[in-house]
Amino acid sequence: MSTTALPATAARVKRIPWSWLGILPFLIFSLLFLLLPAANLIVGAFQDPSGNFTFQNILNLAQPAIIRSYTLSLQISAASALGGLVIGFFLALATILGGLPRWVRPTLMTFSGVASQFAGVPLAFAFMATLGRTGLVTALLFTLFDLNIYRGGFNLLSFLGLTLTYLYFQIPLMVLVVSPALDGLKREWREAASILGATGLQYWRMIAFPILWPSLLGAFLLLFANAFGAIATAYALTGSSFNLVTILLYAQIRGDALHDPNLGYALALGMIVITGLSNGAYIWLASRSARWIR
Amino acid sequence: MKTTRFFPWLGFIVGAVYFLVPLIATFEFSLRMQRGVYSFKAYQVVLADPNFQASFSYSAVIALMTIIVGIALVVPTAYLVQLKLPRLRPVVEFMTLLPLVVPAIVIVFGYLRMYNSSSWLPLTGSARSTDLLLIFAYVTLALPYMYRSVDTALRTIDIRTLTEAAQSLGSSWPRILIQVILPNIRVGVLSGAFLTFAIVIGEFTMASLLNRPAFGPYMQLIGANRAYEPAALAVIAFAITWACMGLIQLVASFSPGQKR
């Protein structure tokens, strides 16, 4: 059906301006509350306090404290993304291709939907109650196996502790992201491969993995950016003592912790670049892998 | 075949344990407020706290406003992009994905720079206008989810025929949107709305940096100062998230033609 099937009277209404008018609120909103605020920070990152153009803020990012915070954020994001990727992949694989009963899959999917949104402050509380000094698992390990994990060097308020906490939303997110890709692996491919004499390993190495890798890489990048931009969980868990870049930025916004507003904009610009690159690559990879998932 | 089932089961069980143990531990912890006996004391204390009631209802109202503004913004846009302006699709999709690219803390940082009390549009100048700014901030946060669920729902119905039918019967554009399109995509709109609610109700960063008395900052404050109440709050927050997701599944199941 063509677009000209409107009644003749509609012709006097100028159609194109009307539809543009309808989309205008969205465009204005995006401009005012997404594009301009971000652009404003980016411009600020290249200005000195009196408004002149400078690269000094970017160069000033190379302070030990800022480098440390970026490094820690990158490490935690990479570790939790990698952990989420591997565990989530095998969990999805077990559920989708493992021949488990029918009820398993919808249960896992619903639960993943909830758990991937269960981030922020309450998640920190949950892990304090689980793996904190007086947490249930800490106590159980002590009474059952006489194992004091805190004496053994574990601390929830540490790299490992925060990574474990992040995994709680990273694994379910991975399950949600990778499931469509696993569904896209057609049974016929596996059958054809085994008829031609391929072993299970050969099938995975030569057929499944080459199809899956854009999805897997994309999922890693999505998980990475997801962890990199997070702050609430870490802040509620460790207060401002843990030197993540989001926590540093929070302190900067709150009370100019860096004693240089423009350096704060540069810090934010660095974050946009990192999450922008990884999410941009994710979106590109997702559209690339979409053709296998039909 | 039977031997190969072992590893899938193992994987599933390990996953289930990892997901369930923190929930059980949190629940158990929340019952420990009275020494030596399990009780719901922590919940009583939390629920009776006037600050809990105030911050929770504040966040609930903000979440509802976010949903209303979000729907008003997303539905006409997604509709027009699909019907009249397909060339704008890349632009609009880019905008709706932008909140995933720019972290929430950076977005709100931009607001504080752009809308501070000495700017051209001093939205942070008064409490009411800051509330408005917070609602807009949450709309951006929910935009990727809201747009996707509405856009998916629009694809499953024949909006062109519906629009032409309504037009030939003399409907105006607002009427077509509200009385024809909206009821047909209610499942998508509702799932977007519940997801928005789940995201907004306990959000910490934006509310805290805009200095609004929302539920997220309240929880953070309790977490820094109390022992057992935070566990009770975590259980409550998890129940809310669970309820929102359950409602999404429920509304989706009412409409067999539409997949989420």
Short mmCIF file of N, CA, C and O in Angstrom, two decimals, chain A residues 1 3 6 15 19-20 22-23 25-26 29-30 32-37 40-41 44 47 91 94 98-101 104 110-111 114 117-118 121-122 125-126 129-130 134 136-137 164 167-168 172 231-232 235 246 249-250 253-254 264-265 268 271-272 275-276 279 283, chain B residues 5 8-9 11-12 18-19 21-23 25-26 28-29 32 73 77 80-81 84-85 88 92 95-98 100-101 103 105-106 109-115 120 133 136 139-140 160 164 167 199 204-205 208-209 211 219-220 223 230 234 237-238 241-242 245 249:
data_model
loop_
_atom_site.label_atom_id
_atom_site.label_comp_id
_atom_site.label_asym_id
_atom_site.label_seq_id
_atom_site.Cartn_x
_atom_site.Cartn_y
_atom_site.Cartn_z
N MET A 1 0.84 -1.20 0.00
CA MET A 1 0.00 0.00 0.00
C MET A 1 0.88 1.26 0.00
O MET A 1 1.84 1.35 0.74
N THR A 3 1.89 5.43 0.18
CA THR A 3 1.65 6.47 1.17
C THR A 3 0.60 7.46 0.75
O THR A 3 0.17 8.28 1.53
N LEU A 6 -4.20 8.64 1.29
CA LEU A 6 -4.93 9.49 2.22
C LEU A 6 -6.11 10.12 1.52
O LEU A 6 -6.10 10.28 0.30
N ARG A 15 1.79 17.87 4.95
CA ARG A 15 2.06 16.64 5.67
C ARG A 15 3.46 16.60 6.27
O ARG A 15 3.65 16.26 7.41
N SER A 19 4.59 16.05 10.37
CA SER A 19 5.29 14.93 11.01
C SER A 19 6.61 15.40 11.64
O SER A 19 7.02 14.89 12.67
N TRP A 20 7.23 16.40 11.01
CA TRP A 20 8.43 16.96 11.63
C TRP A 20 8.08 17.62 12.95
O TRP A 20 8.83 17.51 13.93
N GLY A 22 5.77 16.75 14.94
CA GLY A 22 5.52 15.71 15.94
C GLY A 22 6.79 15.15 16.54
O GLY A 22 6.80 14.67 17.67
N ILE A 23 7.86 15.22 15.77
CA ILE A 23 9.10 14.61 16.25
C ILE A 23 9.98 15.66 16.93
O ILE A 23 10.98 15.33 17.58
N PRO A 25 9.51 17.59 19.67
CA PRO A 25 9.77 17.51 21.12
C PRO A 25 10.90 16.55 21.45
O PRO A 25 11.75 16.86 22.28
N PHE A 26 10.91 15.41 20.75
CA PHE A 26 11.98 14.44 21.01
C PHE A 26 13.34 15.02 20.66
O PHE A 26 14.31 14.87 21.40
N PHE A 29 14.30 17.62 23.18
CA PHE A 29 14.65 16.97 24.45
C PHE A 29 16.05 16.36 24.36
O PHE A 29 16.89 16.57 25.25
N SER A 30 16.31 15.62 23.28
CA SER A 30 17.63 14.99 23.15
C SER A 30 18.73 16.02 23.11
O SER A 30 19.80 15.84 23.68
N LEU A 32 18.65 19.10 24.43
CA LEU A 32 18.83 19.81 25.69
C LEU A 32 19.35 18.91 26.80
O LEU A 32 20.10 19.35 27.66
N PHE A 33 18.93 17.64 26.82
CA PHE A 33 19.24 16.82 27.99
C PHE A 33 20.17 15.66 27.70
O PHE A 33 20.46 14.88 28.59
N LEU A 34 20.62 15.55 26.45
CA LEU A 34 21.63 14.53 26.15
C LEU A 34 22.83 15.14 25.43
O LEU A 34 23.94 15.11 25.93
N LEU A 35 22.56 15.71 24.26
CA LEU A 35 23.68 16.14 23.42
C LEU A 35 24.41 17.35 24.00
O LEU A 35 25.62 17.33 24.19
N LEU A 36 23.63 18.41 24.30
CA LEU A 36 24.29 19.64 24.77
C LEU A 36 25.02 19.45 26.10
O LEU A 36 26.16 19.91 26.23
N PRO A 37 24.41 18.76 27.09
CA PRO A 37 25.17 18.57 28.33
C PRO A 37 26.48 17.82 28.11
O PRO A 37 27.51 18.20 28.68
N ASN A 40 28.79 20.13 26.25
CA ASN A 40 29.24 21.15 27.18
C ASN A 40 30.46 20.71 27.99
O ASN A 40 31.42 21.46 28.17
N LEU A 41 30.41 19.46 28.46
CA LEU A 41 31.54 18.92 29.21
C LEU A 41 32.76 18.77 28.32
O LEU A 41 33.89 19.07 28.73
N GLY A 44 34.24 22.01 27.81
CA GLY A 44 34.90 22.41 29.05
C GLY A 44 36.24 21.74 29.25
O GLY A 44 37.15 22.30 29.85
N GLN A 47 39.03 23.79 27.76
CA GLN A 47 39.09 25.20 28.10
C GLN A 47 39.86 25.41 29.40
O GLN A 47 39.83 24.54 30.28
N LEU A 91 26.64 -20.78 31.25
CA LEU A 91 25.32 -20.93 31.85
C LEU A 91 24.24 -20.95 30.75
O LEU A 91 23.35 -21.80 30.75
N ALA A 94 24.58 -24.20 28.75
CA ALA A 94 24.02 -25.34 29.46
C ALA A 94 22.50 -25.32 29.37
O ALA A 94 21.87 -26.36 29.18
N GLY A 98 21.96 -27.67 26.39
CA GLY A 98 22.37 -28.78 27.25
C GLY A 98 21.32 -29.86 27.42
O GLY A 98 21.54 -30.83 28.13
N GLY A 99 20.15 -29.69 26.79
CA GLY A 99 19.11 -30.71 26.92
C GLY A 99 18.48 -30.77 28.30
O GLY A 99 18.08 -31.82 28.75
N LEU A 100 18.44 -29.62 28.99
CA LEU A 100 17.79 -29.59 30.30
C LEU A 100 16.28 -29.50 30.11
O LEU A 100 15.80 -29.14 29.03
N PRO A 101 15.51 -29.80 31.16
CA PRO A 101 14.05 -29.75 31.03
C PRO A 101 13.56 -28.37 30.58
O PRO A 101 14.26 -27.37 30.73
N VAL A 104 13.57 -24.94 32.67
CA VAL A 104 14.81 -24.32 33.10
C VAL A 104 15.03 -22.99 32.39
O VAL A 104 15.37 -21.99 33.00
N THR A 110 13.85 -15.21 33.10
CA THR A 110 13.16 -14.28 33.99
C THR A 110 14.10 -13.82 35.09
O THR A 110 14.21 -12.63 35.39
N PHE A 111 14.80 -14.79 35.67
CA PHE A 111 15.70 -14.43 36.75
C PHE A 111 16.80 -13.50 36.28
O PHE A 111 17.17 -12.56 36.97
N VAL A 114 15.63 -9.97 36.08
CA VAL A 114 15.59 -9.31 37.38
C VAL A 114 17.00 -8.99 37.86
O VAL A 114 17.32 -7.86 38.23
N GLN A 117 19.01 -6.17 36.47
CA GLN A 117 18.57 -4.84 36.91
C GLN A 117 18.83 -4.62 38.39
O GLN A 117 18.64 -3.52 38.90
N PHE A 118 19.20 -5.68 39.09
CA PHE A 118 19.38 -5.57 40.54
C PHE A 118 20.80 -5.09 40.80
O PHE A 118 21.67 -5.84 41.20
N VAL A 121 22.73 0.40 44.99
CA VAL A 121 22.93 0.34 46.42
C VAL A 121 22.47 -0.98 47.04
O VAL A 121 23.21 -1.59 47.82
N PRO A 122 21.26 -1.48 46.72
CA PRO A 122 20.82 -2.73 47.36
C PRO A 122 21.75 -3.91 47.10
O PRO A 122 21.92 -4.76 47.96
N PHE A 125 24.39 -3.97 49.63
CA PHE A 125 23.89 -4.49 50.90
C PHE A 125 23.83 -6.01 50.88
O PHE A 125 24.19 -6.68 51.86
N ALA A 126 23.34 -6.54 49.76
CA ALA A 126 23.20 -7.99 49.67
C ALA A 126 24.55 -8.68 49.83
O ALA A 126 24.67 -9.70 50.51
N ALA A 129 25.81 -8.65 53.36
CA ALA A 129 25.15 -9.66 54.18
C ALA A 129 25.63 -11.06 53.81
O ALA A 129 25.47 -12.00 54.58
N THR A 130 26.25 -11.21 52.63
CA THR A 130 26.70 -12.53 52.18
C THR A 130 28.17 -12.75 52.50
O THR A 130 28.54 -13.74 53.13
N THR A 134 30.52 -10.21 58.81
CA THR A 134 29.54 -11.00 59.56
C THR A 134 28.52 -11.64 58.63
O THR A 134 27.45 -12.02 59.05
N LEU A 136 26.62 -14.22 55.91
CA LEU A 136 26.19 -15.61 56.08
C LEU A 136 27.22 -16.58 55.54
O LEU A 136 27.59 -17.55 56.21
N VAL A 137 27.72 -16.34 54.33
CA VAL A 137 28.67 -17.27 53.73
C VAL A 137 30.00 -17.25 54.48
O VAL A 137 30.59 -18.30 54.74
N LEU A 164 33.46 -9.72 42.36
CA LEU A 164 32.44 -10.73 42.67
C LEU A 164 31.06 -10.09 42.74
O LEU A 164 30.08 -10.67 42.26
N LEU A 167 29.76 -9.26 39.33
CA LEU A 167 29.38 -10.46 38.57
C LEU A 167 27.91 -10.77 38.75
O LEU A 167 27.29 -11.39 37.90
N TYR A 168 27.35 -10.29 39.88
CA TYR A 168 25.95 -10.61 40.14
C TYR A 168 25.03 -10.00 39.08
O TYR A 168 23.97 -10.55 38.79
N PRO A 172 24.02 -12.38 34.59
CA PRO A 172 22.68 -12.38 33.98
C PRO A 172 22.60 -11.55 32.70
O PRO A 172 21.93 -11.94 31.75
N ILE A 231 28.56 3.22 39.51
CA ILE A 231 29.15 3.84 40.69
C ILE A 231 28.44 3.44 41.97
O ILE A 231 29.07 3.19 42.99
N ALA A 232 27.11 3.31 41.94
CA ALA A 232 26.33 3.21 43.18
C ALA A 232 26.75 2.02 44.03
O ALA A 232 26.91 2.14 45.24
N TYR A 235 30.15 2.65 45.55
CA TYR A 235 30.08 3.74 46.53
C TYR A 235 29.42 3.26 47.82
O TYR A 235 29.88 3.56 48.92
N THR A 246 34.71 6.64 38.56
CA THR A 246 33.37 7.19 38.82
C THR A 246 33.30 7.81 40.21
O THR A 246 32.65 8.84 40.40
N LEU A 249 35.10 11.04 40.15
CA LEU A 249 34.28 12.05 39.48
C LEU A 249 33.16 12.53 40.39
O LEU A 249 32.84 13.72 40.43
N TYR A 250 32.58 11.59 41.13
CA TYR A 250 31.53 11.93 42.09
C TYR A 250 32.06 12.93 43.11
O TYR A 250 31.42 13.96 43.38
N ILE A 253 32.49 16.31 41.47
CA ILE A 253 31.24 17.04 41.27
C ILE A 253 30.74 17.60 42.59
O ILE A 253 30.30 18.74 42.70
N ARG A 254 30.82 16.76 43.61
CA ARG A 254 30.35 17.15 44.94
C ARG A 254 31.13 18.32 45.52
O ARG A 254 30.56 19.27 46.02
N GLY A 264 38.04 18.26 35.97
CA GLY A 264 36.88 17.39 36.13
C GLY A 264 36.21 17.09 34.80
O GLY A 264 35.81 15.96 34.53
N TYR A 265 36.11 18.13 33.94
CA TYR A 265 35.49 17.90 32.62
C TYR A 265 36.34 16.95 31.80
O TYR A 265 35.82 16.10 31.07
N ALA A 268 35.65 13.49 32.89
CA ALA A 268 34.40 13.01 32.31
C ALA A 268 34.59 12.66 30.84
O ALA A 268 34.05 11.65 30.35
N MET A 271 35.97 9.32 30.40
CA MET A 271 34.97 8.27 30.59
C MET A 271 34.10 8.10 29.35
O MET A 271 33.79 6.99 28.93
N ILE A 272 33.69 9.26 28.76
CA ILE A 272 32.85 9.18 27.55
C ILE A 272 33.61 8.45 26.46
O ILE A 272 33.05 7.60 25.75
N THR A 275 33.68 4.54 27.45
CA THR A 275 32.39 3.85 27.28
C THR A 275 31.88 4.02 25.86
O THR A 275 31.22 3.13 25.33
N GLY A 276 32.19 5.15 25.23
CA GLY A 276 31.74 5.38 23.86
C GLY A 276 32.37 4.40 22.90
O GLY A 276 31.69 3.81 22.06
N ASN A 279 30.98 0.78 23.80
CA ASN A 279 29.58 0.60 23.44
C ASN A 279 29.35 0.77 21.95
O ASN A 279 28.53 0.08 21.35
N ILE A 283 27.62 -1.96 19.54
CA ILE A 283 26.45 -1.75 18.69
C ILE A 283 26.76 -2.18 17.25
O ILE A 283 25.97 -2.84 16.59
N ARG B 5 24.56 -34.84 29.98
CA ARG B 5 23.67 -33.98 30.78
C ARG B 5 24.31 -33.51 32.07
O ARG B 5 23.84 -32.55 32.67
N PRO B 8 25.78 -29.73 31.86
CA PRO B 8 24.72 -28.71 31.87
C PRO B 8 24.05 -28.55 33.22
O PRO B 8 23.86 -27.42 33.70
N TRP B 9 23.74 -29.67 33.87
CA TRP B 9 23.11 -29.58 35.20
C TRP B 9 24.04 -28.91 36.18
O TRP B 9 23.63 -28.04 36.96
N GLY B 11 26.41 -26.80 35.58
CA GLY B 11 26.46 -25.36 35.29
C GLY B 11 25.23 -24.66 35.82
O GLY B 11 25.34 -23.60 36.46
N PHE B 12 24.09 -25.24 35.56
CA PHE B 12 22.85 -24.60 36.00
C PHE B 12 22.80 -24.49 37.52
O PHE B 12 22.41 -23.46 38.07
N TYR B 18 24.88 -19.34 42.85
CA TYR B 18 25.48 -18.01 42.87
C TYR B 18 24.41 -16.92 42.94
O TYR B 18 24.59 -15.89 43.58
N PHE B 19 23.28 -17.15 42.27
CA PHE B 19 22.22 -16.15 42.30
C PHE B 19 21.44 -16.17 43.60
O PHE B 19 21.04 -15.14 44.10
N VAL B 21 22.22 -17.65 46.72
CA VAL B 21 22.86 -17.53 48.03
C VAL B 21 22.87 -16.08 48.56
O VAL B 21 22.48 -15.86 49.70
N PRO B 22 23.25 -15.08 47.74
CA PRO B 22 23.21 -13.72 48.28
C PRO B 22 21.80 -13.29 48.72
O PRO B 22 21.66 -12.57 49.71
N LEU B 23 20.79 -13.78 48.00
CA LEU B 23 19.42 -13.42 48.38
C LEU B 23 19.05 -14.05 49.71
O LEU B 23 18.48 -13.39 50.60
N ALA B 25 21.14 -15.09 51.98
CA ALA B 25 21.97 -14.49 53.02
C ALA B 25 21.42 -13.13 53.44
O ALA B 25 21.36 -12.80 54.62
N THR B 26 20.99 -12.33 52.45
CA THR B 26 20.45 -11.01 52.76
C THR B 26 19.19 -11.13 53.60
O THR B 26 19.01 -10.42 54.59
N GLU B 28 18.29 -13.67 55.48
CA GLU B 28 18.64 -14.18 56.81
C GLU B 28 19.20 -13.05 57.67
O GLU B 28 18.83 -12.88 58.82
N PHE B 29 20.10 -12.26 57.05
CA PHE B 29 20.73 -11.16 57.78
C PHE B 29 19.69 -10.15 58.25
O PHE B 29 19.76 -9.63 59.36
N ARG B 32 18.03 -10.78 61.63
CA ARG B 32 18.87 -10.97 62.80
C ARG B 32 18.92 -9.80 63.75
O ARG B 32 19.76 -9.78 64.65
N LEU B 73 6.96 11.28 25.06
CA LEU B 73 8.06 11.63 24.16
C LEU B 73 8.34 10.52 23.15
O LEU B 73 8.58 10.79 21.97
N THR B 77 7.20 9.79 18.66
CA THR B 77 8.44 9.77 17.89
C THR B 77 8.60 8.45 17.16
O THR B 77 8.83 8.42 15.94
N LEU B 80 5.99 8.18 14.36
CA LEU B 80 6.26 9.00 13.18
C LEU B 80 7.48 8.50 12.41
O LEU B 80 7.50 8.54 11.19
N VAL B 81 8.48 8.03 13.15
CA VAL B 81 9.68 7.53 12.47
C VAL B 81 9.31 6.32 11.63
O VAL B 81 9.76 6.18 10.49
N LYS B 84 6.28 7.90 8.84
CA LYS B 84 6.51 9.02 7.93
C LYS B 84 7.97 9.34 7.68
O LYS B 84 8.31 9.88 6.64
N LEU B 85 8.79 9.12 8.68
CA LEU B 85 10.16 9.64 8.57
C LEU B 85 11.20 8.53 8.73
O LEU B 85 12.07 8.63 9.59
N LEU B 88 14.82 9.30 9.26
CA LEU B 88 15.34 9.79 10.54
C LEU B 88 15.68 8.68 11.51
O LEU B 88 16.21 8.93 12.59
N VAL B 92 17.37 9.00 15.31
CA VAL B 92 16.61 8.77 16.53
C VAL B 92 17.19 7.59 17.30
O VAL B 92 17.33 7.63 18.52
N MET B 95 20.23 8.66 19.20
CA MET B 95 19.87 9.40 20.41
C MET B 95 19.44 8.46 21.53
O MET B 95 19.80 8.65 22.68
N THR B 96 18.64 7.44 21.14
CA THR B 96 18.12 6.56 22.20
C THR B 96 19.21 5.64 22.74
O THR B 96 19.06 5.10 23.82
N LEU B 97 20.28 5.45 21.98
CA LEU B 97 21.36 4.62 22.48
C LEU B 97 22.40 5.43 23.25
O LEU B 97 23.21 4.88 23.99
N LEU B 98 22.35 6.75 23.05
CA LEU B 98 23.34 7.61 23.67
C LEU B 98 23.43 7.45 25.20
O LEU B 98 24.54 7.45 25.75
N LEU B 100 23.31 4.91 26.85
CA LEU B 100 24.14 3.75 27.18
C LEU B 100 25.61 4.08 26.98
O LEU B 100 26.48 3.47 27.58
N VAL B 101 25.86 5.05 26.11
CA VAL B 101 27.24 5.40 25.80
C VAL B 101 27.80 6.39 26.82
O VAL B 101 28.94 6.27 27.25
N PRO B 103 27.84 7.61 30.50
CA PRO B 103 27.40 7.14 31.82
C PRO B 103 26.52 8.17 32.53
O PRO B 103 26.66 9.37 32.31
N ILE B 105 26.49 9.32 35.45
CA ILE B 105 27.17 10.34 36.26
C ILE B 105 27.68 11.48 35.37
O ILE B 105 27.68 12.64 35.77
N VAL B 106 28.05 11.14 34.14
CA VAL B 106 28.53 12.18 33.22
C VAL B 106 27.36 13.05 32.73
O VAL B 106 27.47 14.27 32.63
N PHE B 109 26.47 15.38 35.43
CA PHE B 109 27.56 16.37 35.52
C PHE B 109 27.34 17.47 34.47
O PHE B 109 27.46 18.67 34.76
N GLY B 110 26.96 17.04 33.28
CA GLY B 110 26.66 18.00 32.22
C GLY B 110 25.50 18.90 32.60
O GLY B 110 25.54 20.11 32.36
N TYR B 111 24.47 18.33 33.22
CA TYR B 111 23.32 19.15 33.66
C TYR B 111 23.78 20.21 34.65
O TYR B 111 23.36 21.36 34.59
N LEU B 112 24.61 19.78 35.59
CA LEU B 112 25.02 20.71 36.64
C LEU B 112 25.84 21.86 36.05
O LEU B 112 25.81 22.97 36.56
N ARG B 113 26.57 21.57 34.99
CA ARG B 113 27.35 22.62 34.35
C ARG B 113 26.43 23.52 33.51
O ARG B 113 26.61 24.73 33.46
N MET B 114 25.43 22.90 32.89
CA MET B 114 24.63 23.64 31.93
C MET B 114 23.45 24.37 32.56
O MET B 114 23.07 25.44 32.10
N TYR B 115 22.87 23.77 33.60
CA TYR B 115 21.64 24.34 34.17
C TYR B 115 21.85 24.83 35.60
O TYR B 115 20.93 24.79 36.40
N TRP B 120 21.70 30.12 31.64
CA TRP B 120 20.58 30.69 30.90
C TRP B 120 19.26 30.05 31.27
O TRP B 120 18.20 30.63 31.12
N LEU B 133 14.25 18.56 36.51
CA LEU B 133 15.52 18.15 35.90
C LEU B 133 15.80 16.67 36.18
O LEU B 133 16.27 15.93 35.31
N PHE B 136 13.70 14.60 33.91
CA PHE B 136 14.29 14.56 32.57
C PHE B 136 15.52 13.65 32.55
O PHE B 136 15.73 12.89 31.60
N VAL B 139 14.31 10.23 32.39
CA VAL B 139 13.78 9.91 31.06
C VAL B 139 14.93 9.50 30.13
O VAL B 139 14.83 8.52 29.40
N THR B 140 16.05 10.24 30.20
CA THR B 140 17.18 9.84 29.37
C THR B 140 17.69 8.47 29.76
O THR B 140 18.02 7.65 28.91
N ARG B 160 0.20 1.54 9.48
CA ARG B 160 -0.23 2.28 8.30
C ARG B 160 -1.74 2.11 8.07
O ARG B 160 -2.47 3.08 7.93
N GLU B 164 -4.60 4.95 8.44
CA GLU B 164 -5.45 5.33 7.31
C GLU B 164 -6.92 5.12 7.65
O GLU B 164 -7.78 5.95 7.31
N GLN B 167 -7.95 7.89 9.87
CA GLN B 167 -8.01 9.16 9.14
C GLN B 167 -9.26 9.23 8.27
O GLN B 167 -9.93 10.25 8.20
N ILE B 199 14.14 0.79 37.24
CA ILE B 199 15.43 1.49 37.14
C ILE B 199 15.43 2.73 38.04
O ILE B 199 16.39 3.02 38.73
N PHE B 204 20.63 5.99 42.43
CA PHE B 204 21.39 6.73 43.44
C PHE B 204 22.11 7.97 42.87
O PHE B 204 21.95 9.08 43.36
N THR B 205 22.89 7.75 41.80
CA THR B 205 23.85 8.77 41.36
C THR B 205 23.20 10.10 41.02
O THR B 205 23.58 11.16 41.54
N SER B 208 21.38 11.79 43.96
CA SER B 208 22.32 12.27 44.96
C SER B 208 23.02 13.54 44.49
O SER B 208 23.18 14.50 45.25
N LEU B 209 23.45 13.55 43.23
CA LEU B 209 24.20 14.71 42.74
C LEU B 209 23.28 15.92 42.53
O LEU B 209 23.73 17.06 42.55
N ASN B 211 20.96 16.45 44.61
CA ASN B 211 20.54 16.75 45.98
C ASN B 211 19.04 16.61 46.22
O ASN B 211 18.45 17.42 46.92
N MET B 219 18.80 5.03 50.92
CA MET B 219 19.35 3.70 51.18
C MET B 219 20.84 3.78 51.45
O MET B 219 21.36 3.12 52.35
N GLN B 220 21.53 4.60 50.65
CA GLN B 220 22.98 4.73 50.84
C GLN B 220 23.29 5.25 52.24
O GLN B 220 24.20 4.75 52.91
N GLY B 223 22.77 2.59 54.74
CA GLY B 223 23.84 1.60 54.62
C GLY B 223 25.10 2.05 55.33
O GLY B 223 25.84 1.24 55.88
N PRO B 230 19.91 -2.09 56.31
CA PRO B 230 20.25 -2.18 54.88
C PRO B 230 19.84 -3.51 54.25
O PRO B 230 19.34 -3.52 53.12
N ALA B 234 17.48 -4.00 51.11
CA ALA B 234 17.88 -4.75 49.91
C ALA B 234 16.80 -5.75 49.53
O ALA B 234 16.47 -5.91 48.35
N ALA B 237 13.97 -3.79 48.03
CA ALA B 237 14.32 -3.34 46.67
C ALA B 237 14.28 -4.51 45.69
O ALA B 237 13.80 -4.36 44.55
N PHE B 238 14.77 -5.66 46.13
CA PHE B 238 14.74 -6.81 45.24
C PHE B 238 13.31 -7.23 44.94
O PHE B 238 12.97 -7.57 43.80
N THR B 241 11.98 -4.88 42.28
CA THR B 241 12.50 -5.24 40.96
C THR B 241 11.80 -6.48 40.43
O THR B 241 11.39 -6.55 39.26
N TRP B 242 11.68 -7.47 41.30
CA TRP B 242 11.04 -8.73 40.93
C TRP B 242 9.59 -8.50 40.51
O TRP B 242 9.13 -9.04 39.50
N MET B 245 9.47 -6.90 37.04
CA MET B 245 9.76 -7.86 35.97
C MET B 245 8.62 -8.87 35.82
O MET B 245 8.26 -9.27 34.72
N GLN B 249 6.23 -9.75 32.45
CA GLN B 249 5.90 -11.07 31.92
C GLN B 249 4.39 -11.26 31.85
O GLN B 249 3.86 -11.82 30.90
#
